[in-house]
mmCIF file of C-alpha atoms in Angstrom:
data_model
loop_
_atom_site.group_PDB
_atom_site.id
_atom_site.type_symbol
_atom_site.label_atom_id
_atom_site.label_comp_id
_atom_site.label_asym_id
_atom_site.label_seq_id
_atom_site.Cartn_x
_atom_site.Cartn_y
_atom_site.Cartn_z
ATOM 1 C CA UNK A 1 -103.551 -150.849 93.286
ATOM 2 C CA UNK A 2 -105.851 -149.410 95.810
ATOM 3 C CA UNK A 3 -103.625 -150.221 98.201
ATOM 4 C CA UNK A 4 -100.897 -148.401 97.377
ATOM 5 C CA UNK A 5 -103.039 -145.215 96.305
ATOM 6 C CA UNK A 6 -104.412 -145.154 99.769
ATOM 7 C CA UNK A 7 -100.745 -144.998 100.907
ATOM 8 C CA UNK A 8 -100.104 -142.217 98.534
ATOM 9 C CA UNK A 9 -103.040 -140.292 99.961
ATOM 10 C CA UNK A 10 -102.420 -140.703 103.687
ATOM 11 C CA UNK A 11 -98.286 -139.668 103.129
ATOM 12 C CA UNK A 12 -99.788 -136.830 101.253
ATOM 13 C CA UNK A 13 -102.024 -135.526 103.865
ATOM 14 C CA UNK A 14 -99.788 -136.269 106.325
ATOM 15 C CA UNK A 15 -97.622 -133.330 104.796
ATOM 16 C CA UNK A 16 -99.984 -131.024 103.535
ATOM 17 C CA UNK A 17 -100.622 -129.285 106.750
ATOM 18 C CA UNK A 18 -97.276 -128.100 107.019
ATOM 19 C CA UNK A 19 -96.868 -127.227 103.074
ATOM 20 C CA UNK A 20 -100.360 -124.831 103.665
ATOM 21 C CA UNK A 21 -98.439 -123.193 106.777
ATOM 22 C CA UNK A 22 -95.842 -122.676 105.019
ATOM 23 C CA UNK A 23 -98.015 -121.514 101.945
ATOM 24 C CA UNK A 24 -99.548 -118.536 103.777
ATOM 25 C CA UNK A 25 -96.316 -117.073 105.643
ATOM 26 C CA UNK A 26 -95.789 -113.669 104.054
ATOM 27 C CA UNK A 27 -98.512 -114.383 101.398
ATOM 28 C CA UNK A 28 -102.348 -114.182 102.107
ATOM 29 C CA UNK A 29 -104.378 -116.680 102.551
ATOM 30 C CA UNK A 30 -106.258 -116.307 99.587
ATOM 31 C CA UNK A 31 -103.371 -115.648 97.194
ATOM 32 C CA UNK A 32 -102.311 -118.775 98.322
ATOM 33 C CA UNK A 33 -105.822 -120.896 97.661
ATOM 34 C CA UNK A 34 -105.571 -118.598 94.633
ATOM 35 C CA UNK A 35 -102.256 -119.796 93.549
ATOM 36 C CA UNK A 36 -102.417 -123.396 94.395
ATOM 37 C CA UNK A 37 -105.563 -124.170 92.254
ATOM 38 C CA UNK A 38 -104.966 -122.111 89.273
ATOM 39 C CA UNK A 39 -101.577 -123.737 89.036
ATOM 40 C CA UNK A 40 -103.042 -127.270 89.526
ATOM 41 C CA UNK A 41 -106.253 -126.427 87.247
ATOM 42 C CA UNK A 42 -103.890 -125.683 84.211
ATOM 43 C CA UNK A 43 -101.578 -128.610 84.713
ATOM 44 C CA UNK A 44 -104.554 -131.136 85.069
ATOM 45 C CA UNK A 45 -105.921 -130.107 82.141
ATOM 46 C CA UNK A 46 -102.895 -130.163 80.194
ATOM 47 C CA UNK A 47 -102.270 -133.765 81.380
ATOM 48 C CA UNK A 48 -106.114 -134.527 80.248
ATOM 49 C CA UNK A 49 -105.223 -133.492 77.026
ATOM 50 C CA UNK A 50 -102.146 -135.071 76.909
ATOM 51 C CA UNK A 51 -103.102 -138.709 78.026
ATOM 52 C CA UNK A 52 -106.979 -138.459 76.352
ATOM 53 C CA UNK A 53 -106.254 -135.999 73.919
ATOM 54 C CA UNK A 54 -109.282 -134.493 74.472
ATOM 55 C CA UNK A 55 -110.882 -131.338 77.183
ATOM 56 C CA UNK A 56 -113.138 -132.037 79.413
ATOM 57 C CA UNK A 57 -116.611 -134.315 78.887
ATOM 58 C CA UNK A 58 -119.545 -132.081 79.003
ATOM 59 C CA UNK A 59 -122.827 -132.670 79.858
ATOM 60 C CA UNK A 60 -123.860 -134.309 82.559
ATOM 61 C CA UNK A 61 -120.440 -134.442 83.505
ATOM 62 C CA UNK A 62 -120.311 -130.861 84.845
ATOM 63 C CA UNK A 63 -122.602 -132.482 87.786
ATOM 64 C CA UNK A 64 -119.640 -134.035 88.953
ATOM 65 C CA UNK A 65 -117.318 -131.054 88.417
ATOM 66 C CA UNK A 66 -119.380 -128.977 90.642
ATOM 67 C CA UNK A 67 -119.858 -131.304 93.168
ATOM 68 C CA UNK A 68 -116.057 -131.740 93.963
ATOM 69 C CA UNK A 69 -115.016 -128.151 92.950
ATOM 70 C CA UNK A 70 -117.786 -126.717 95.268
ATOM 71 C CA UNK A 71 -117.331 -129.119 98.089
ATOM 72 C CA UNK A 72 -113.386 -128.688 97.663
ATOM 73 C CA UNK A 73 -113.242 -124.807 97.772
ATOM 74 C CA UNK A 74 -115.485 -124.288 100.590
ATOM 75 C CA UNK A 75 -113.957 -126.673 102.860
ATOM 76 C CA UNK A 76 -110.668 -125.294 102.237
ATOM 77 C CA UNK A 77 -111.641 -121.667 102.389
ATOM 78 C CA UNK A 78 -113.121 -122.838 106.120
ATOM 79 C CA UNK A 79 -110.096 -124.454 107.143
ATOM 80 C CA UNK A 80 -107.819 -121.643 106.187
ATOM 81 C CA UNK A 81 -109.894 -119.113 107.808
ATOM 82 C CA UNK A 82 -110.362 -121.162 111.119
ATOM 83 C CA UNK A 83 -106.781 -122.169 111.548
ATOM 84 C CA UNK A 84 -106.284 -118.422 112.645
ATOM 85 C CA UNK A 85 -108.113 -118.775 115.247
ATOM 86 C CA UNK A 86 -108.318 -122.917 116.178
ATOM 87 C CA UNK A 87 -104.801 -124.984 117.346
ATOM 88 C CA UNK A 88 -103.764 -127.083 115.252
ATOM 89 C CA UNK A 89 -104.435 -129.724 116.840
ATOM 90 C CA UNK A 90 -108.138 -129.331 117.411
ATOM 91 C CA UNK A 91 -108.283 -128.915 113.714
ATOM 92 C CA UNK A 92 -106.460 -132.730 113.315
ATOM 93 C CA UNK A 93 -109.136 -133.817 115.845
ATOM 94 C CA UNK A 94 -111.836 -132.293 114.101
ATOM 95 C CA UNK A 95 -111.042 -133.989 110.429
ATOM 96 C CA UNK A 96 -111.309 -137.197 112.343
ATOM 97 C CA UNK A 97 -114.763 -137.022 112.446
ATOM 98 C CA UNK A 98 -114.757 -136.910 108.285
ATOM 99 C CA UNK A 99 -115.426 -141.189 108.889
ATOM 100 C CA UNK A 100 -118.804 -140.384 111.239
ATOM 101 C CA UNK A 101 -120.210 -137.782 108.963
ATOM 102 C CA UNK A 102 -119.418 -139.549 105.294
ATOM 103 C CA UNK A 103 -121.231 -142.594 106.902
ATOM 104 C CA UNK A 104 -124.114 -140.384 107.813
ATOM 105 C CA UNK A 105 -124.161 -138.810 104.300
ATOM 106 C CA UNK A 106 -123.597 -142.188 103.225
ATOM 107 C CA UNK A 107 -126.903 -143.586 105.042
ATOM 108 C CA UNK A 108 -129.346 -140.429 103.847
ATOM 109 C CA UNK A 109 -128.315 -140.228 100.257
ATOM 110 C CA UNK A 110 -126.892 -143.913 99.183
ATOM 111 C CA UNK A 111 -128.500 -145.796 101.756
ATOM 112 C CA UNK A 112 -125.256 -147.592 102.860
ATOM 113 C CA UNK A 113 -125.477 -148.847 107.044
ATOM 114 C CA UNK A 114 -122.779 -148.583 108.930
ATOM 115 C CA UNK A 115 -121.579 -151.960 110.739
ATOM 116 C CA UNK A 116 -121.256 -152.382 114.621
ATOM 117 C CA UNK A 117 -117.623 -152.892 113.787
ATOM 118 C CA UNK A 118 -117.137 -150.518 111.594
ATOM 119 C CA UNK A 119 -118.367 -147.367 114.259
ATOM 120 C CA UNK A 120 -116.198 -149.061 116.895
ATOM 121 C CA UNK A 121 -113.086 -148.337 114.517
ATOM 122 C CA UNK A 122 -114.017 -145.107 114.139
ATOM 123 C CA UNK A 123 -114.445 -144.182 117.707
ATOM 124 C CA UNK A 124 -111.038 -145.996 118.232
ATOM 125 C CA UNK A 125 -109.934 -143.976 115.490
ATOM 126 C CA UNK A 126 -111.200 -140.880 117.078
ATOM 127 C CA UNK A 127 -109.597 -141.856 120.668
ATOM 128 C CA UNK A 128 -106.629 -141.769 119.089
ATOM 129 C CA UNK A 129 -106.026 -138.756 117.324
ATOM 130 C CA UNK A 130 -107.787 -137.222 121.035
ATOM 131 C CA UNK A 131 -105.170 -139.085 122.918
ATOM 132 C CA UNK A 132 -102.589 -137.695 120.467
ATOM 133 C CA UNK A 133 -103.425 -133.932 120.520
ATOM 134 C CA UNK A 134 -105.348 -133.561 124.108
ATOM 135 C CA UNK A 135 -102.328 -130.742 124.925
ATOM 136 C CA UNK A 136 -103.072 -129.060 121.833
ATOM 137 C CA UNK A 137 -106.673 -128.972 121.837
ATOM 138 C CA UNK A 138 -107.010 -125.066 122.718
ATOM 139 C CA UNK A 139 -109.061 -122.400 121.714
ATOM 140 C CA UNK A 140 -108.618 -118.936 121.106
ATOM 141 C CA UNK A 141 -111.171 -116.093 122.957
ATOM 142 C CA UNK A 142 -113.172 -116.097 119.721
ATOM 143 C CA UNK A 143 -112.357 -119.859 118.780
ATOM 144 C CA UNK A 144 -115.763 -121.287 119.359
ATOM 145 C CA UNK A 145 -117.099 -119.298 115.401
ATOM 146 C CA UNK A 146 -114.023 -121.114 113.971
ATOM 147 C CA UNK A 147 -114.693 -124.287 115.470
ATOM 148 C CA UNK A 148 -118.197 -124.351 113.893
ATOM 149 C CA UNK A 149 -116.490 -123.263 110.577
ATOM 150 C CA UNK A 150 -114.075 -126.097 110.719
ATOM 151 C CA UNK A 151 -117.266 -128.676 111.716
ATOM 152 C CA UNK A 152 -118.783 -126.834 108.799
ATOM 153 C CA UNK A 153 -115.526 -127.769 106.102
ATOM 154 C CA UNK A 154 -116.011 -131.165 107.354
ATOM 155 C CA UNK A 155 -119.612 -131.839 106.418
ATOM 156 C CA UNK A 156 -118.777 -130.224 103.101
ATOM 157 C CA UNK A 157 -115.836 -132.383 102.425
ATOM 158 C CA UNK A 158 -117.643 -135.213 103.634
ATOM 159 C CA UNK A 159 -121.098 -134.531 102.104
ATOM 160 C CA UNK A 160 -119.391 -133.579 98.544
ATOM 161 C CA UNK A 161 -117.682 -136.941 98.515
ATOM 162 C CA UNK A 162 -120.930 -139.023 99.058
ATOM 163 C CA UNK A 163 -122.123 -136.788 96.412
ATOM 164 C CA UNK A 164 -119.467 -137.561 93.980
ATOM 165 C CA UNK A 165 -120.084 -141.086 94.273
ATOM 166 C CA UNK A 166 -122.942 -141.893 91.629
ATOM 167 C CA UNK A 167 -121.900 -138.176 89.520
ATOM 168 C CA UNK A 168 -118.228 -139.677 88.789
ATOM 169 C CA UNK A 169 -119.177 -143.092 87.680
ATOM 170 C CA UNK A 170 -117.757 -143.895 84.164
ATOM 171 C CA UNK A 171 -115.518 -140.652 84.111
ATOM 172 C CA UNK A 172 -111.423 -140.481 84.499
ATOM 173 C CA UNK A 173 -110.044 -139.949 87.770
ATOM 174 C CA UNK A 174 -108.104 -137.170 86.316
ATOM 175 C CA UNK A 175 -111.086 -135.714 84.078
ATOM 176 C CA UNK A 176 -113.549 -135.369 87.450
ATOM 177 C CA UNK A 177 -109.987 -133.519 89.514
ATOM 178 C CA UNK A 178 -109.540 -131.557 86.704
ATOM 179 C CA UNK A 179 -112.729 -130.162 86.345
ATOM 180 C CA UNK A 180 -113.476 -129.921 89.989
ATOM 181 C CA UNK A 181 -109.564 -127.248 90.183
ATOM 182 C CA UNK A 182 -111.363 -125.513 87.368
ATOM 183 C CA UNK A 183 -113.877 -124.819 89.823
ATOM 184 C CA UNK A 184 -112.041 -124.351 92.274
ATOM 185 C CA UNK A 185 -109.531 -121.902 90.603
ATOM 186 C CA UNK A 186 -112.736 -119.866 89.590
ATOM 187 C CA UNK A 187 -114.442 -119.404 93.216
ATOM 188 C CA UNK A 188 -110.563 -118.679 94.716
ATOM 189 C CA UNK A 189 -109.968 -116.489 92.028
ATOM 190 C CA UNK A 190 -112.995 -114.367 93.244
ATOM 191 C CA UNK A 191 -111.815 -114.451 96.489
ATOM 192 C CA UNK A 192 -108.380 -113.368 95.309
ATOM 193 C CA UNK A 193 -110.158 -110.385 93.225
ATOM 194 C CA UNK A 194 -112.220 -109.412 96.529
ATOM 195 C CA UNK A 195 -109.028 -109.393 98.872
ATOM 196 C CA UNK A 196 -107.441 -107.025 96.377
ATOM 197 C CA UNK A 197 -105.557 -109.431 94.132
ATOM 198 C CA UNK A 198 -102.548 -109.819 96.531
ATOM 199 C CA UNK A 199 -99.420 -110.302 94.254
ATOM 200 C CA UNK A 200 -98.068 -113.950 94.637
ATOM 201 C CA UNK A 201 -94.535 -113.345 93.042
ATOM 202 C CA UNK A 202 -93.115 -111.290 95.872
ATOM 203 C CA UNK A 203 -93.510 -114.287 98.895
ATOM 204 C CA UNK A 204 -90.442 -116.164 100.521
ATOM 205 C CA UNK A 205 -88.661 -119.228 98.350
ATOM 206 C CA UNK A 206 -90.072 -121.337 100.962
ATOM 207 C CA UNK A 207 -93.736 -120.381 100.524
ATOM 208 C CA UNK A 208 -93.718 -120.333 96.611
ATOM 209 C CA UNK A 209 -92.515 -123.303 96.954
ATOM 210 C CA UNK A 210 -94.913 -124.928 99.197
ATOM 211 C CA UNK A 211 -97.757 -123.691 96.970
ATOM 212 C CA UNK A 212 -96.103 -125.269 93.612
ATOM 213 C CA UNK A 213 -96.238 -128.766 96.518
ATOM 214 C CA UNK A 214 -99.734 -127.902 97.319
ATOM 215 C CA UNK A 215 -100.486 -127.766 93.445
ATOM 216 C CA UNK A 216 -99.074 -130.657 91.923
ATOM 217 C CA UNK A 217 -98.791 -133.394 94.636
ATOM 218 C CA UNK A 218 -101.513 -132.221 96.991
ATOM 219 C CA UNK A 219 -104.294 -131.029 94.244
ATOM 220 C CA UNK A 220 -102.914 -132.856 90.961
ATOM 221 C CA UNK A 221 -102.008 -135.934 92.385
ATOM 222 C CA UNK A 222 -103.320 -136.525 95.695
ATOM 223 C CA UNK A 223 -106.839 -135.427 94.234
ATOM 224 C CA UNK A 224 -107.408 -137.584 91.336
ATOM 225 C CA UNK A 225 -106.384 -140.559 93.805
ATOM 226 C CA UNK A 226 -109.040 -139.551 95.959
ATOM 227 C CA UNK A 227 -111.410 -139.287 93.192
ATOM 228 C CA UNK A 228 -110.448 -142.497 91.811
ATOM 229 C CA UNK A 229 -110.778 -143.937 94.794
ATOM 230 C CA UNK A 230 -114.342 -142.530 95.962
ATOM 231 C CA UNK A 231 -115.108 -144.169 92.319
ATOM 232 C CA UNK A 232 -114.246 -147.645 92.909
ATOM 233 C CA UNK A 233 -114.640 -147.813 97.143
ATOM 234 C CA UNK A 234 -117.294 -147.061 99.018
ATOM 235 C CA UNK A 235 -116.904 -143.444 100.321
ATOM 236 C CA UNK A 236 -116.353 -144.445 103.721
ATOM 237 C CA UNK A 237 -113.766 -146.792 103.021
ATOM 238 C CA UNK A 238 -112.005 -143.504 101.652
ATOM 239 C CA UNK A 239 -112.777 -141.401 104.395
ATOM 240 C CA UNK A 240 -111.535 -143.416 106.869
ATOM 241 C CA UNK A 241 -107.710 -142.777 105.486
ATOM 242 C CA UNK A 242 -108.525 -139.458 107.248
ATOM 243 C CA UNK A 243 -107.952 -141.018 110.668
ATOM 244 C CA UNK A 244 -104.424 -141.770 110.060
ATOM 245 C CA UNK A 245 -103.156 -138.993 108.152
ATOM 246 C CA UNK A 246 -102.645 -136.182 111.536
ATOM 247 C CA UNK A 247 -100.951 -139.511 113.304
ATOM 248 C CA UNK A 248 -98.707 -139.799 110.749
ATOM 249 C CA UNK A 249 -97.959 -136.256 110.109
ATOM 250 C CA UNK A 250 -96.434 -136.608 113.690
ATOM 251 C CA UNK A 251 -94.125 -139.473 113.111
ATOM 252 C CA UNK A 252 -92.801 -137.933 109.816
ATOM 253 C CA UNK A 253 -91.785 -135.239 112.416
ATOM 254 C CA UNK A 254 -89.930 -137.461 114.878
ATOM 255 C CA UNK A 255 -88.286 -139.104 111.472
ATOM 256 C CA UNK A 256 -87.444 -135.910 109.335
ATOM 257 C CA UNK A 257 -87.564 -133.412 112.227
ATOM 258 C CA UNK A 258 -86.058 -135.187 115.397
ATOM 259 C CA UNK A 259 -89.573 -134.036 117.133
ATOM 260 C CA UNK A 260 -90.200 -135.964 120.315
ATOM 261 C CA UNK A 261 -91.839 -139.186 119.910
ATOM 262 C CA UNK A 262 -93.814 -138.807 123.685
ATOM 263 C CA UNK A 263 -96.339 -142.194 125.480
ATOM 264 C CA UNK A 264 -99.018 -140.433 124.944
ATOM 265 C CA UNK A 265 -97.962 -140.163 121.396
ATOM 266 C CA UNK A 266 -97.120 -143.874 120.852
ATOM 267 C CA UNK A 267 -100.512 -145.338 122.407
ATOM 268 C CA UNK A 268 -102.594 -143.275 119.761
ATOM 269 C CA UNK A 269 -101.284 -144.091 117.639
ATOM 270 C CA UNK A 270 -101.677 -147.873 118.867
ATOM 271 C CA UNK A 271 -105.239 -146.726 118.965
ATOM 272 C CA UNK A 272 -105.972 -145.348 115.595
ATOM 273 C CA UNK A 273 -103.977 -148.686 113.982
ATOM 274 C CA UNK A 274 -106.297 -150.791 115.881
ATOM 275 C CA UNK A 275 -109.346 -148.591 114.961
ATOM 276 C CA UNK A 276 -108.271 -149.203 111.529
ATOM 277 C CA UNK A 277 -108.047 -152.764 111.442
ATOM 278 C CA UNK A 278 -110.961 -153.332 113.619
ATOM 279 C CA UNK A 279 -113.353 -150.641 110.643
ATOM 280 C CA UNK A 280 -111.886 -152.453 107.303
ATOM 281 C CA UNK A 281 -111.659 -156.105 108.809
ATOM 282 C CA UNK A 282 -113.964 -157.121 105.790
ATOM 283 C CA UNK A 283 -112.599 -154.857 103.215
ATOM 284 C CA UNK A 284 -108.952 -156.181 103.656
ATOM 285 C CA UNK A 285 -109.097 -158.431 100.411
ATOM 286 C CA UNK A 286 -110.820 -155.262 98.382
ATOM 287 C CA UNK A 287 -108.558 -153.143 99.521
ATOM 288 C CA UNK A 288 -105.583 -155.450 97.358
ATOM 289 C CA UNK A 289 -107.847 -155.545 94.761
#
């Protein structure tokens, strides 16, 4: 069951960097973080009370709400802002590093150690997605702020999801994602207010619909997997998906697009499988669980 949720997650992220593109092409940027969490805040909490027939659990529950709404919404509003001024690519390259700094996070605050093996499938990891983007990895004149932004939405990601670890113990999957798009929808609905309150109903087909995709597969979905997996994994078992996901965004290209499939493309890829294997050697059996 893990197994195949990890799966979910990585052809999920694979795609969601083109769906936020998309997202913000004749529609602001905020509109669009706007738009994506309210929708997905509603729907999750209609599906809460439609499987537990219940809202939300209170209490001590709203601990976990705010750690994965707050560490959600900043890191996004980071990334969108950076990707203005940072390639693509560099972004991709960036993310990688979510493995190194969860495992740090993971060390101060849950005292997990991170095995010899498990950093050399990271690096490999790392290598990888390098070897994979190297002509990509360009800055603009005023790139170096948004770089630090984007280092910045990777520590909160990463930190929020060490966080979450003990906070979503005994809670539903879906109950911590929906509370956490609550959150969310609140602190991009500010945003939204601040910009202006850009309409959302006058953008292109195409980037309506890549918000509704961003909503209910990439919040809905693809978050309450990645809750329930930070639940019952350790979180940098999770993080490591992260590695894969900008690899595989590629090859969905070459399949879907006809996009060049170049060497240089091929042996990082080589090098993030290996850097995969080589990090969950141990966790193979867990990981069918």
């Amino acid at each position: 069951m893990q197994l195949l949720a990890a799966l979910i997650l990585i052809v999920v992220w694979s795609t969601t960097a083109l769906a936020i593109n998309w997202s913000v092409q004749g529609l602001a940027y905020p509109a669009a973080l706007f738009g994506r969490f309210s929708l997905a805040a509603m729907v999750a909490l209609l599906l809460m009370l439609a499987l537990y027939r219940r809202a939300l659990p209170g209490g001590r529950a709203w601990r976990a709400y705010l750690t994965a709404g707050l560490g959600t919404s900043l890191s996004m509003l980071c990334t969108y802002w950076a990707s203005r001024h940072v390639s693509s690519g560099m972004v991709a390259v960036l993310f990688g590093l979510i493995p190194l700094s969860t495992a740090l996070f993971a060390r101060l605050w849950l005292g997990e150690r991170l095995a010899r093996h498990e950093l050399a499938g990271i690096m490999l990891g790392l290598g990888g997605l390098v070897a994979i983007f190297w002509e990509r990895l360009s800055l603009a004149p005023d790139g170096l702020p948004a770089l630090l932004v984007v280092l910045l939405a990777v520590a909160l990601q990463s930190g929020a999801a060490v966080r979450l670890k003990p906070y979503g113990q005994g809670l539903p999957a879906l109950a911590v994602n929906a509370g956490a798009l609550l959150v969310c929808a609140v602190l991009t609905g500010a945003l939204w207010l601040a910009h202006g309150a850009p309409t959302l109903w006058q953008a292109p087909p195409r980037t309506v619909g890549a918000v509704l995709y961003l909503a209910l597969v990439g919040s809905v979905l693809a978050f309450s997997l990645y809750y329930w997996l930070i639940r019952e994994c350790r979180p940098g078992q999770v993080a490591v998906l992260s590695l894969l996901s900008p690899a595989a965004a590629l090859w969905l290209g070459h399949v879907l697009n006809d996009e060049t499939v170049s060497t240089r493309m091929m042996a990082g890829t080589a090098l993030i499988l290996a850097g995969l294997v080589l990090h969950q050697r141990h966790a193979l059996r867990h990981w069918r669980g």
